[in-house]
Coordinates of C-alpha atoms and ligand atoms in Angstrom, one line a residue:
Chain Q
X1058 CA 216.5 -276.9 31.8
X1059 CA 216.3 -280.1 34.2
X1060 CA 213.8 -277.8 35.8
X1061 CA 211.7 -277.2 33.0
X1062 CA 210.9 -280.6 32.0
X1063 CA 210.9 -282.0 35.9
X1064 CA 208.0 -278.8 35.6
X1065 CA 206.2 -280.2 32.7
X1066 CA 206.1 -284.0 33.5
X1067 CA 204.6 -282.7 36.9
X1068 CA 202.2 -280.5 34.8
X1069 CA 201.6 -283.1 33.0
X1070 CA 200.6 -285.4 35.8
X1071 CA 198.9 -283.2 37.5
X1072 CA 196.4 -282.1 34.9
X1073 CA 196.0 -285.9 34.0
X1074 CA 194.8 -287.2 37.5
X1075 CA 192.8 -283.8 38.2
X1076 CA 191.6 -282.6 34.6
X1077 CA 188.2 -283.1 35.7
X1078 CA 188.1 -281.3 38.6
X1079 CA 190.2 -278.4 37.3
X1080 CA 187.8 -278.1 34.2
X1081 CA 184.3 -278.2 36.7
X1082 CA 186.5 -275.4 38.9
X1083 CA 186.6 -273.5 35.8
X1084 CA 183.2 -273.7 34.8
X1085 CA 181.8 -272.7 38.3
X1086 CA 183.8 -269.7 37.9
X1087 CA 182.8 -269.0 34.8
X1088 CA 179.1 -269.1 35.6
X1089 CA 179.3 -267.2 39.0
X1090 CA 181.6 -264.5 36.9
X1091 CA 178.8 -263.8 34.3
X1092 CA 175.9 -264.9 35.8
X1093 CA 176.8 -261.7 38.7
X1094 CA 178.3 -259.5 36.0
X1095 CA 175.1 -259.8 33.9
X1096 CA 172.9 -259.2 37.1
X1097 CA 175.1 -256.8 38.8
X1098 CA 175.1 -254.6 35.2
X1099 CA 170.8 -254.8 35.9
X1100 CA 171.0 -253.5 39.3
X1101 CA 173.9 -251.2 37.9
X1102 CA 171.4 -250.2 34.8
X1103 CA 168.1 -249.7 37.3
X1104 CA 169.9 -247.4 39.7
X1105 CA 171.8 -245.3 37.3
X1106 CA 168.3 -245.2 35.6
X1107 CA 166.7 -243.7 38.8
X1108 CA 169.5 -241.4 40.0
X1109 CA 169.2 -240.0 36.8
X1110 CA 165.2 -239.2 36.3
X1111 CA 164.6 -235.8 36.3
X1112 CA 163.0 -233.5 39.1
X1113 CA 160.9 -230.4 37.9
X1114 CA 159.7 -227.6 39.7
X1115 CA 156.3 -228.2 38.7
X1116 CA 156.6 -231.6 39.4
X1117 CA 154.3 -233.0 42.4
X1118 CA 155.7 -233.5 46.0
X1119 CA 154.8 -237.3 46.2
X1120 CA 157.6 -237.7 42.8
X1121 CA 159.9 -235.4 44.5
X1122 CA 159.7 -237.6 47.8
X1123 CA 160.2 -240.4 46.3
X1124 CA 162.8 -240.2 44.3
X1125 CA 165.0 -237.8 46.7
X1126 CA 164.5 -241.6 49.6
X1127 CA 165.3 -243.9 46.5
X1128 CA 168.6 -241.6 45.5
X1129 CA 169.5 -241.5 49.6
X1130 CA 168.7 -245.6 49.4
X1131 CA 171.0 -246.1 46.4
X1132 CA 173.8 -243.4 47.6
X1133 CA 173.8 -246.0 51.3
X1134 CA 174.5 -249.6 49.2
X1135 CA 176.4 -248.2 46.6
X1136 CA 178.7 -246.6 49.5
X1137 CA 178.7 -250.1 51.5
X1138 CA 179.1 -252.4 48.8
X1139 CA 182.5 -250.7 47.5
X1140 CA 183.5 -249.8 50.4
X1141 CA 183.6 -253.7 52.4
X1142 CA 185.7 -256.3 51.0
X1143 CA 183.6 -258.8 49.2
X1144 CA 185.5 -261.5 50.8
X1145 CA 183.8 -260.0 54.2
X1146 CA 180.3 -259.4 52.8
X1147 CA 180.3 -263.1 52.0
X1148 CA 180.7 -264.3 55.5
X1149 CA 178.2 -261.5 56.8
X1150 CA 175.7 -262.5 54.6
X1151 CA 176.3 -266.3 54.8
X1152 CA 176.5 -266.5 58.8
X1153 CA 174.5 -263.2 59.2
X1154 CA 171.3 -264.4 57.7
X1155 CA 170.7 -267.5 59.6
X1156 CA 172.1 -265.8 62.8
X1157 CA 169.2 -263.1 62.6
X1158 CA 166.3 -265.5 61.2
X1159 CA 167.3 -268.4 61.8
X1160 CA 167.5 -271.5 58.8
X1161 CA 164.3 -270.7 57.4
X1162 CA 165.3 -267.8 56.4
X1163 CA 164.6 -266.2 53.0
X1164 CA 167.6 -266.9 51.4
X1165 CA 167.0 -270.9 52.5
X1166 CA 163.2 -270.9 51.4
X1167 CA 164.1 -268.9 47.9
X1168 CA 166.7 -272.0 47.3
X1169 CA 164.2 -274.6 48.5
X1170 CA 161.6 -273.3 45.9
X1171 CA 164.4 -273.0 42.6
X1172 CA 165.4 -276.4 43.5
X1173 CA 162.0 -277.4 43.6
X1174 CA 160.5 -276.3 40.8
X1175 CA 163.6 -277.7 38.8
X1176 CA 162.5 -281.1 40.5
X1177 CA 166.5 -281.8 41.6
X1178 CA 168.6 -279.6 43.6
X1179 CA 170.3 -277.6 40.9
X1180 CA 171.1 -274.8 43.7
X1181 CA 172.8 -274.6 47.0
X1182 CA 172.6 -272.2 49.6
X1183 CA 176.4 -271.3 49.4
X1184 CA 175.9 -271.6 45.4
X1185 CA 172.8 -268.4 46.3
X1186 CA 174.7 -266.6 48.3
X1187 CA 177.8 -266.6 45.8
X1188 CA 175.6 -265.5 43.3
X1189 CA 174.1 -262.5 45.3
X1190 CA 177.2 -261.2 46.7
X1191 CA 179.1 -261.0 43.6
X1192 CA 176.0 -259.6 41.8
X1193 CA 174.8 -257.1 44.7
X1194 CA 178.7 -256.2 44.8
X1195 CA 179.3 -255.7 40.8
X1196 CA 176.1 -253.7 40.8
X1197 CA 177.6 -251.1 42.9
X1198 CA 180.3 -250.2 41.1
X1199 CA 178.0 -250.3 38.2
X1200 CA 175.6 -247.8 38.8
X1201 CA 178.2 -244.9 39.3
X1202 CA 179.4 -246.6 35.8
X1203 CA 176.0 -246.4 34.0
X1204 CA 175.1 -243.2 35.8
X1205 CA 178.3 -241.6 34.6
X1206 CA 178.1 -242.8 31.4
X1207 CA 174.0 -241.7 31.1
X1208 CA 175.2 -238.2 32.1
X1209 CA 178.1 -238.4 29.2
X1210 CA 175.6 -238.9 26.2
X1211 CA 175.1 -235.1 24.4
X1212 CA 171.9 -233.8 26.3
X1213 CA 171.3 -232.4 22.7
X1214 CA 169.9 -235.8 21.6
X1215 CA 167.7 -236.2 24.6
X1216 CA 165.9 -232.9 23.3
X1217 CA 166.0 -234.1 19.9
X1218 CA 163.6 -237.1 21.5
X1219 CA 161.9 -235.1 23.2
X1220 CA 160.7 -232.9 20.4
X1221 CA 159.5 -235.8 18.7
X1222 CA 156.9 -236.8 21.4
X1223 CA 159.4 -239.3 23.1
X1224 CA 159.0 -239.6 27.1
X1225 CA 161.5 -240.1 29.2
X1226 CA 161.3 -243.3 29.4
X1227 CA 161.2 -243.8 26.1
X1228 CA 164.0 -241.5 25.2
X1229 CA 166.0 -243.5 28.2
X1230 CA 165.3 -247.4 26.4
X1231 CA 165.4 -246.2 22.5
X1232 CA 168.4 -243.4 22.3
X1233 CA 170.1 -243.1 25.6
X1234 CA 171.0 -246.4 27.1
X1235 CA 171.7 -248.0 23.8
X1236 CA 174.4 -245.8 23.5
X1237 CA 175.2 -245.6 27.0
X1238 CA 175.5 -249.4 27.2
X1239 CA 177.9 -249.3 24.0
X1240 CA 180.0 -246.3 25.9
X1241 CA 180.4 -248.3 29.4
X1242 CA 181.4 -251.8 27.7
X1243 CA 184.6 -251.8 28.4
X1244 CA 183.9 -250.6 32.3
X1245 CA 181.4 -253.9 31.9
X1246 CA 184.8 -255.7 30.5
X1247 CA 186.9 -254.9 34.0
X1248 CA 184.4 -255.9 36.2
X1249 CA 183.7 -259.8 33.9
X1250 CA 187.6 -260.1 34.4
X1251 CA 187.6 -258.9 38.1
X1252 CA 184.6 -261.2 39.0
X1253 CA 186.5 -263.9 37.4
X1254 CA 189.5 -263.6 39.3
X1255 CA 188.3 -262.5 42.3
X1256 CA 185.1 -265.2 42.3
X1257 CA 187.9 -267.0 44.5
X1258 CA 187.1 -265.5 47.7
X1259 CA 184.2 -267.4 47.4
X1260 CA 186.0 -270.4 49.0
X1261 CA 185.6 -268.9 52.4
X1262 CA 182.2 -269.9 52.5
X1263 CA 182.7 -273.2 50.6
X1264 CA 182.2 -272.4 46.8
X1265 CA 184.1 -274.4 44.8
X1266 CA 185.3 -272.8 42.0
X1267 CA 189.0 -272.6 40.3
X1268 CA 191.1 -271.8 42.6
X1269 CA 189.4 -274.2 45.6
X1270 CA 190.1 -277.0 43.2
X1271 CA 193.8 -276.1 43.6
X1272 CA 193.2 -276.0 47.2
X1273 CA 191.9 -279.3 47.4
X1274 CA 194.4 -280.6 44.7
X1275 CA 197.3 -279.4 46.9
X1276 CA 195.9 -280.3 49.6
X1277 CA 196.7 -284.0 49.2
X1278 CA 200.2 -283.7 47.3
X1279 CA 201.8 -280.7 48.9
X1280 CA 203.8 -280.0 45.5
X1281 CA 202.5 -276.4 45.1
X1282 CA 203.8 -275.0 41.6
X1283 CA 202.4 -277.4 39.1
X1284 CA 198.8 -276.8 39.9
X1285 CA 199.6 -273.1 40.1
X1286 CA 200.9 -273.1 36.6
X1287 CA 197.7 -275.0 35.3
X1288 CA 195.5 -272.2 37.1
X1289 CA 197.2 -269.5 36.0
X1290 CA 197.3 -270.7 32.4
X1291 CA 193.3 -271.7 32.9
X1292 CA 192.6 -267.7 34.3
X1293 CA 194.8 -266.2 31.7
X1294 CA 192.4 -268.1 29.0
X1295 CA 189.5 -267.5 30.6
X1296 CA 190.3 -263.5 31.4
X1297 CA 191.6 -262.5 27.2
X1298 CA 188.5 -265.1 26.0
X1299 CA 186.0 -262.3 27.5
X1300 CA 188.4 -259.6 26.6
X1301 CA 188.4 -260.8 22.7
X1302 CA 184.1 -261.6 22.5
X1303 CA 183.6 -257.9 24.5
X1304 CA 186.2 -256.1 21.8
X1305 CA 183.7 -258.2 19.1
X1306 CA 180.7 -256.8 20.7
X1307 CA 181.8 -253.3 20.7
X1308 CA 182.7 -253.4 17.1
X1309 CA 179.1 -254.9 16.2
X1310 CA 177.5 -252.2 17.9
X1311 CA 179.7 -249.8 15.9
X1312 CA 178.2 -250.9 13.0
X1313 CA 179.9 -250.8 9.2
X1314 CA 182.6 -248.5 8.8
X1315 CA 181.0 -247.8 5.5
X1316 CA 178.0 -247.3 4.0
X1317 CA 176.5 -247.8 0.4
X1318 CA 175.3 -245.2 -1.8
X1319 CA 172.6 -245.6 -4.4
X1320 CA 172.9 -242.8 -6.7
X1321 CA 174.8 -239.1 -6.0
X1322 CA 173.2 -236.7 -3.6
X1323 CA 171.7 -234.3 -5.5
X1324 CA 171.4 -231.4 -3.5
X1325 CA 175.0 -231.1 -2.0
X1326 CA 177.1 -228.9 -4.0
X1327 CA 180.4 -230.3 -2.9
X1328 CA 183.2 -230.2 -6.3
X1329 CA 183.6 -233.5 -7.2
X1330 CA 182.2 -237.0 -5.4
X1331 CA 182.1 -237.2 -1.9
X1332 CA 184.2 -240.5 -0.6
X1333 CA 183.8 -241.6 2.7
X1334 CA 186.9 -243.0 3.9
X1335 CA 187.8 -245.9 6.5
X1336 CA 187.8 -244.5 10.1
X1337 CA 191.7 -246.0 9.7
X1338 CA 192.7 -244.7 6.5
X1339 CA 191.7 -241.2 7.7
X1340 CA 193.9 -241.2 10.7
X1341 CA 196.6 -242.0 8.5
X1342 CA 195.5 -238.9 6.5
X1343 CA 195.7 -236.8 8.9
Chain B
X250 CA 139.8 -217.6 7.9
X251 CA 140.5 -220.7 9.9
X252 CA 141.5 -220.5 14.1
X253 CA 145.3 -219.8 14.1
X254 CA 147.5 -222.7 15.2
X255 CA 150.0 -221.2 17.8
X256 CA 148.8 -217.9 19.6
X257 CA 151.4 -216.8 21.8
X258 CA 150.1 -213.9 24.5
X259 CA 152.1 -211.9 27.1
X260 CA 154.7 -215.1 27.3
X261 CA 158.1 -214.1 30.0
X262 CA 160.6 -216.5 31.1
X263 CA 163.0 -215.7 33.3
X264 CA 166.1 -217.8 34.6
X265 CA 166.4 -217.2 38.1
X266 CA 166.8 -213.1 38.2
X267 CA 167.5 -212.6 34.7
X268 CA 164.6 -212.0 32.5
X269 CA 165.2 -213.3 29.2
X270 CA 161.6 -212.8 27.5
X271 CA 159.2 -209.9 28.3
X272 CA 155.4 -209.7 27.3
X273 CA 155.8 -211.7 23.9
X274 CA 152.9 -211.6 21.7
X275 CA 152.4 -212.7 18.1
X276 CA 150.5 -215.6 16.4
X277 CA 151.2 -218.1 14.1
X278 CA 148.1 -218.8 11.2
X279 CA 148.2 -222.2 8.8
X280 CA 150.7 -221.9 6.4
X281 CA 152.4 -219.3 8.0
X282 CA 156.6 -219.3 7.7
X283 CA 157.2 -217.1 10.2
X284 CA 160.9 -215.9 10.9
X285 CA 162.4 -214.6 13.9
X286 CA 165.5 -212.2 13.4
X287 CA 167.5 -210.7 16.2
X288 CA 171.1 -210.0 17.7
X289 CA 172.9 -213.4 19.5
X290 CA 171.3 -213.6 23.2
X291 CA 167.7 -211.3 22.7
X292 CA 166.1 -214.4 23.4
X293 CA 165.1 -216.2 20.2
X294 CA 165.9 -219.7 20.8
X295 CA 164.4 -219.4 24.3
X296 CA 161.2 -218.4 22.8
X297 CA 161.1 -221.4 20.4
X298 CA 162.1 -223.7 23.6
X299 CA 159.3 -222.0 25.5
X300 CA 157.1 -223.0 22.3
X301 CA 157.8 -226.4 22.2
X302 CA 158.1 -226.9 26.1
X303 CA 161.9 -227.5 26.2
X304 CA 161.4 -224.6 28.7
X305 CA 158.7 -223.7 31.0
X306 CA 157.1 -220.3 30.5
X307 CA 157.1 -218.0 33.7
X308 CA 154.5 -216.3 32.9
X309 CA 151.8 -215.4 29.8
X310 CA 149.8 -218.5 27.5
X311 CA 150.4 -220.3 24.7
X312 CA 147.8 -221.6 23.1
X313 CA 147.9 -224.3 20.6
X314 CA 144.7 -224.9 18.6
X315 CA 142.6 -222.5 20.9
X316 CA 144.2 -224.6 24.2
X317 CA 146.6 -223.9 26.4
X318 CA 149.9 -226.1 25.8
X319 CA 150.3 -226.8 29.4
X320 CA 146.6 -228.3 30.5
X321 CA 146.6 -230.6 27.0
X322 CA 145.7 -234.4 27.1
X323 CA 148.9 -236.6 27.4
X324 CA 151.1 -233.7 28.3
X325 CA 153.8 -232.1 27.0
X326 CA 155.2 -235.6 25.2
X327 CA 151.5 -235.7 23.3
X328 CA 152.0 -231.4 22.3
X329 CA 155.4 -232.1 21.0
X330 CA 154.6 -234.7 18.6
X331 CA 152.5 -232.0 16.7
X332 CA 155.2 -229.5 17.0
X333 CA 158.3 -230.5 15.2
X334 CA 161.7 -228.8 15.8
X335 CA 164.8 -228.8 14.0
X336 CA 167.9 -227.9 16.0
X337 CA 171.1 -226.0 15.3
X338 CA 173.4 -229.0 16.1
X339 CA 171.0 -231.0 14.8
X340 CA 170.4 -233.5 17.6
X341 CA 170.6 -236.6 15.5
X342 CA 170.5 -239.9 17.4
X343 CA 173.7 -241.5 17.5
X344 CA 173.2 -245.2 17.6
X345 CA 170.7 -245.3 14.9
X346 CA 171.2 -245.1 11.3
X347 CA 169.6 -242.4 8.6
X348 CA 166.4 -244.6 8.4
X349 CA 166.3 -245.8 12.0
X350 CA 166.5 -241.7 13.0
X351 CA 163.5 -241.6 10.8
X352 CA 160.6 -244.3 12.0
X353 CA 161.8 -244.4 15.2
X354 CA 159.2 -241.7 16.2
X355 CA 156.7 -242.7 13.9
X356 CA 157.2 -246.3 15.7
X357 CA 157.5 -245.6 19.6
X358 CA 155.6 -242.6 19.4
X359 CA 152.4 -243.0 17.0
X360 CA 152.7 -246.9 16.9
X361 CA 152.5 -246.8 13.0
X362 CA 153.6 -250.3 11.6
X363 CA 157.3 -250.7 10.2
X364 CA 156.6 -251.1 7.0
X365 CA 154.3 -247.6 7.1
X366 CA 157.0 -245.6 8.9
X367 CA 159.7 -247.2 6.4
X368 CA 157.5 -246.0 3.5
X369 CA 156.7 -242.8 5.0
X370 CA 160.9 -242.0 5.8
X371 CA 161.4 -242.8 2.3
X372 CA 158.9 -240.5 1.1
X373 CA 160.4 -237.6 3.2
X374 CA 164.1 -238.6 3.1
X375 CA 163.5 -238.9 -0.8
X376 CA 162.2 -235.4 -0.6
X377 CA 165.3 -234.0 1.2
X378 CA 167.7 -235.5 -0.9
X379 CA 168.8 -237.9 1.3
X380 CA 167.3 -241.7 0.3
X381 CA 170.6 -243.1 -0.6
X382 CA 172.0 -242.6 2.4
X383 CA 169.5 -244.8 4.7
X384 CA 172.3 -246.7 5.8
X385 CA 174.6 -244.1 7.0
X386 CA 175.2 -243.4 10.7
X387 CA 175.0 -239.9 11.7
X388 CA 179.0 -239.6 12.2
X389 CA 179.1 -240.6 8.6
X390 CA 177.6 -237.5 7.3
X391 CA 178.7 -233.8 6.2
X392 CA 176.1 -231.0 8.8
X393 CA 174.3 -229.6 6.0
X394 CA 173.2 -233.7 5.1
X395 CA 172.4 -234.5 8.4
X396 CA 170.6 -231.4 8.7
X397 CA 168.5 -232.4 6.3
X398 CA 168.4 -236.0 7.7
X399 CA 166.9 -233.9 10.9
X400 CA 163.7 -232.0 8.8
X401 CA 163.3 -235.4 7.3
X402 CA 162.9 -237.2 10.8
X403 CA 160.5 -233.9 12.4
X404 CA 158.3 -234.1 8.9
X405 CA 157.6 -238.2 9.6
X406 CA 155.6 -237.3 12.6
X407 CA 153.1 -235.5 10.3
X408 CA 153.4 -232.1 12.6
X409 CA 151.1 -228.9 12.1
X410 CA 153.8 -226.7 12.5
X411 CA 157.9 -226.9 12.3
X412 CA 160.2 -224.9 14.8
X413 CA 163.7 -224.1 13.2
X414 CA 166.3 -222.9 15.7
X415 CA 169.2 -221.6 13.4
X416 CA 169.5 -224.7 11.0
X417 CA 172.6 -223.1 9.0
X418 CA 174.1 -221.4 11.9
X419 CA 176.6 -224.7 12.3
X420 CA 177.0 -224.9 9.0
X421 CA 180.5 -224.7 6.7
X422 CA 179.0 -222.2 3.9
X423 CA 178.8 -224.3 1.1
X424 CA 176.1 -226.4 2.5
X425 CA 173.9 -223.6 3.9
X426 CA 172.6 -223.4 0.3
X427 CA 171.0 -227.0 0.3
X428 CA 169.3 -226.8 3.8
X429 CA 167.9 -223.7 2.4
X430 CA 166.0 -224.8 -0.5
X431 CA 164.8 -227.9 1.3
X432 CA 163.3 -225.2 3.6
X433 CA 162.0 -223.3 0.6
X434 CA 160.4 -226.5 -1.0
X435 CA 158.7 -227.2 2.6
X436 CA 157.2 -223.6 2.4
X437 CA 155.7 -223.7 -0.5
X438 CA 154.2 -227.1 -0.1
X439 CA 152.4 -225.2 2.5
X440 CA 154.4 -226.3 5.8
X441 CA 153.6 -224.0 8.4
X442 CA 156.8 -222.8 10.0
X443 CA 158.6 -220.7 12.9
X444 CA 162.1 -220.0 11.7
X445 CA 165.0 -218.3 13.7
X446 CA 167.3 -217.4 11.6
X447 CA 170.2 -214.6 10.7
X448 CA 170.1 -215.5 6.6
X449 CA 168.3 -212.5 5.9
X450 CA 168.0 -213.0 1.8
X451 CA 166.0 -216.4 3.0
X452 CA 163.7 -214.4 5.5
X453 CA 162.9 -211.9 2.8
X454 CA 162.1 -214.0 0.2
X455 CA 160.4 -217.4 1.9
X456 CA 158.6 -215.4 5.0
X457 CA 155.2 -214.3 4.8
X458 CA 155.9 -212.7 8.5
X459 CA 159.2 -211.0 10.2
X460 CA 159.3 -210.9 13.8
X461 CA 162.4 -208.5 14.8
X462 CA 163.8 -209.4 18.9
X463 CA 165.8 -207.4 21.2
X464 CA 166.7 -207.9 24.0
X465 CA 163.9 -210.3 24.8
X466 CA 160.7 -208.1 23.7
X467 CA 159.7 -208.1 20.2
X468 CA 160.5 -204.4 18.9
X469 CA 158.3 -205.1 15.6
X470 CA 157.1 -207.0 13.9
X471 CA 155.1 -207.1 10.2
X472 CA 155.7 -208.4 6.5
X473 CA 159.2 -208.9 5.0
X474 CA 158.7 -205.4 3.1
X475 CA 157.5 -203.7 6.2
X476 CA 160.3 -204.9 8.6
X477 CA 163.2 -205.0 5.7
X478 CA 162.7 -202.2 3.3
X479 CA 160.5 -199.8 5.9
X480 CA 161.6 -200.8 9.7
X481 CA 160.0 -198.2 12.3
X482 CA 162.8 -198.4 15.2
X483 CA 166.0 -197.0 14.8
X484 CA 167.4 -200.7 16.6
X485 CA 165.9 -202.6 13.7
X486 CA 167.7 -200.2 11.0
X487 CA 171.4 -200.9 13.2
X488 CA 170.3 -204.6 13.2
X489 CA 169.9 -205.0 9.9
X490 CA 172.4 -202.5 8.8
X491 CA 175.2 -205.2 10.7
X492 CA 173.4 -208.7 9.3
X493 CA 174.2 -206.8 6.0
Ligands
ADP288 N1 169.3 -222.4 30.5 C1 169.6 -221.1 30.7 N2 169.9 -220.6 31.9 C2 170.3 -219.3 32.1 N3 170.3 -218.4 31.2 C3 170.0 -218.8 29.9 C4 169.6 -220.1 29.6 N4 169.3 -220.2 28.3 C5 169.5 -219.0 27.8 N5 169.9 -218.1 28.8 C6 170.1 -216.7 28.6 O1 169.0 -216.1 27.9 C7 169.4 -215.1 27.0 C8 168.8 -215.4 25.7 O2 169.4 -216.6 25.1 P1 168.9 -217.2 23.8 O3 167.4 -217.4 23.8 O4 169.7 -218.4 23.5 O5 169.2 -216.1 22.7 P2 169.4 -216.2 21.1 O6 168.9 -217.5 20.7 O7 168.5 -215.1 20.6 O8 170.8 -216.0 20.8 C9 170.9 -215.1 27.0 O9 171.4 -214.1 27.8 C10 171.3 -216.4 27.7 O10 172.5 -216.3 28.4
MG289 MG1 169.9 -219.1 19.7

């Protein structure tokens, strides 16, 4: 029990001299984490897209061409990206690109000219790199996500656009992705909570998010556990906050579990009115 | 007498080494219901898939409108908005509601205003029995309602002609009945239709044309009397002796 409260005053402390810090750790986290998953889901939705366009036989060679390099293009980064740590990737990318092209390099320039048309430097080059690993990275696990989950939806209601003029394209943005996107969401949900823990390894090339502000907080006490608590408590919130607005999301997208009727249908011959029961209620039923 | 919408001359398909259609010729006039009876597997839904482009013909023409289906303007997305089809498993899409599965074409497709393609699902939804339910979700209906839900959503692109692949054959029997008789109103508001189908009682009293399959060549075809109360081939007479 001594324990517990020596614990709590040292919490206590803690939090009260660093709050700031911890709070600005958080929030870099929290960008970084859904700021890359939202980008790595676009790279995820554009290659899933193009591994999934159909090839005729009547098709022309230049389409066939095409698509078969862009497939073998995606097939390479989504095998590199999962298959490096990110922690690695970071320091390949952030020592590798200067190394080869010295500090005017793309990455450098593409800073320079956010920051300037902000006006203020709102962007550093550690901050861009951050950014582009964990999206690049998230996107490769996502495109075997989305492509999966494009190849789930009943081809049944891709014919039932087709027949009513839609393209592909069109039958891709209106009827399959919409329903793709509500089938993958909680796949989208493990890589939010993964980027948000494992955003850490960031520190390696200087980011400072969460857990580099119990680095630095350590750093100058050397009394270990109290800041641990206060980051574990801080990841726990952030992690079930996501999980809670993604399960919210889902059960938007699901729409009502009922629906209104205006007046009897007239040609269904059913004995008696037809009720439509709670999705819950019926399980009980049954 | 008018050019006739669908003429259909020595079409074949064949998957890989197995033939499936063989030299199929008929034609398809304004007005026309047309229905297509034959044992499971003699190639009936591959002939409608062939007609709307869902597969590609190996061989033979179709020719919609005095043109041939494959060389049209806009390609086979443009052909398909003027030939509707209604599926057995009815195809609805998932993530849109009774409404939505109806202007949705009319919307992305023509590029008819909302409030046009609203008016124009209500008119048709109205006129399969199914305007109160505009708010449902597909997975809130019984098959023979979202059936209908289906015809409503081919019949608000305005087509020339409607395929049916089997639209009771997924159906519990008690709601065969009202697909039916929105079928029957379509016909005799003049819909032209193409409809494969195994409910014999519908074809002989709705069809102004019986085309009889096997095994991927059309053995005969003529008016319900002709096929039904006089068929030539002794095939036809087993067929229809079973369906009975
Ligand atoms: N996509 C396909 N690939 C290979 N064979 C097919 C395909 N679709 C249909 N078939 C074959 O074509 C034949 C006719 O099928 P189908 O047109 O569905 O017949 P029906 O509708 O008259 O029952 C069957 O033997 C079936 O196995
Ligand atoms: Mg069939």
């Amino acid at each position: 029990m001594d324990n517990f409260s020596k614990l709590l005053t040292e919490i206590g402390e803690t939090w009260a001299k660093n709050s700031t810090q911890y709070l600005v750790g958080a929030r870099q986290t929290i960008l970084l984490a859904v700021v890359a998953t939202a980008i790595g889901c676009l790279i995820g939705f554009l290659c899933g897209v193009l591994q999934t366009i159909p090839v005729q036989k009547h098709d022309n060679v230049f389409k066939k061409v095409l698509l078969a390099v862009v497939r073998a293009v995606i097939r390479v980064y989504v095998e590199v990206f999962r298959g490096t740590p990110m922690i690695l990737q970071a320091v390949f990318i952030y020592f590798g690109v200067p190394y080869f092209f010295g500090t005017d390099n793309v990455f450098q320039l593409l800073v320079d000219s956010v920051n300037g048309a902000f006006g203020r430097p709102v962007l550093t080059l550690i901050g861009f790199v951050s950014y582009f690993v964990v999206s690049v990275n998230t996107g490769a696990y996502m495109a075997e996500t989305v492509r999966g989950g494009i190849l789930s939806i009943d081809p049944g209601q891709t014919e039932g656009a087709k027949a009513i003029g839609m393209t592909h394209l069109q039958t891709m943005l209106h009827v399959i992705l919409p329903q793709m996107f509500r089938n993958i969401i909680p796949q989208i949900g493990n890589n939010l909570i993964v980027n948000i823990k494992d955003t850490s390894v960031m520190f390696i090339i200087g980011y400072t998010e969460l857990f580099a502000v119990h680095k630095g907080v350590v750093g100058s006490t050397y009394v270990y556990f109290p800041s641990a608590v206060i980051e574990m408590i801080m990841y726990l919130a952030m992690t079930v906050i996501c999980s809670v607005i993604l399960r919210l999301l889902e059960r938007k997208l699901d729409g009502p579990e009922n629906f209104d009727v205006t007046t009897a249908d007239s040609l269904a011959h059913t004995s008696g009115m037809t009720t439509y029961v709670k999705k819950k209620e019926k399980e009980e039923l049954r | 007498m008018s050019e006739p919408i669908l003429v259909i001359r020595h079409l074949s398909k064949s998957f890989g080494k197995n033939q499936v259609l063989t030299d199929i010729d008929f034609e398809v006039d304004k007005g026309d219901v047309t229905c297509i009876i034959g044992a499971s597997g003699s190639g009936k839904s591959t002939l409608l898939r062939c007609v709307n482009l869902l597969e590609t013909p190996s061989g033979g023409e179709i020719l919609y409108m005095s043109s041939d289906i494959r060389s049209l303007k806009g390609g086979a997305p443009a052909y398909r908005r003027k030939v509707g089809m209604v599926f057995q498993s009815f195809n609805l899409f998932y993530n849109m509601n009774v409404l939505k599965n109806c202007t949705v074409g009319p919307r992305k497709v023509l590029h008819v205003s909302k409030e046009e393609a609203e008016k124009t699902a209500m008119y048709y939804l109205e006129k399969v029995g199914m305007a109160a339910y505009v708010k449902a979700r597909p997975r809130q209906l019984s098959g023979g309602q979202k059936q209908r839900v289906a015809i409503a959503r081919a019949l608000c692109m305005h087509p020339d002609i409607l395929l049916f692949d089997e639209p009771t054959s997924a159906l519990d029997p008690e709601m065969v009945g009202e697909v039916l008789s929105v079928m029957r109103s379509l016909a005799k508001d003049g819909m032209t239709m193409l409809v494969v189908t195994h409910e014999m009682a519908f074809a002989r009293e709705v069809a102004n044309k019986v085309v009889y399959m096997n095994k991927g060549v059309i053995l005969e075809q003529g008016t319900p009397d002709q096929i039904f109360n006089h068929p030539q081939h002794q095939e036809t007479k087993d067929f229809l002796a079973r369906v009975r």
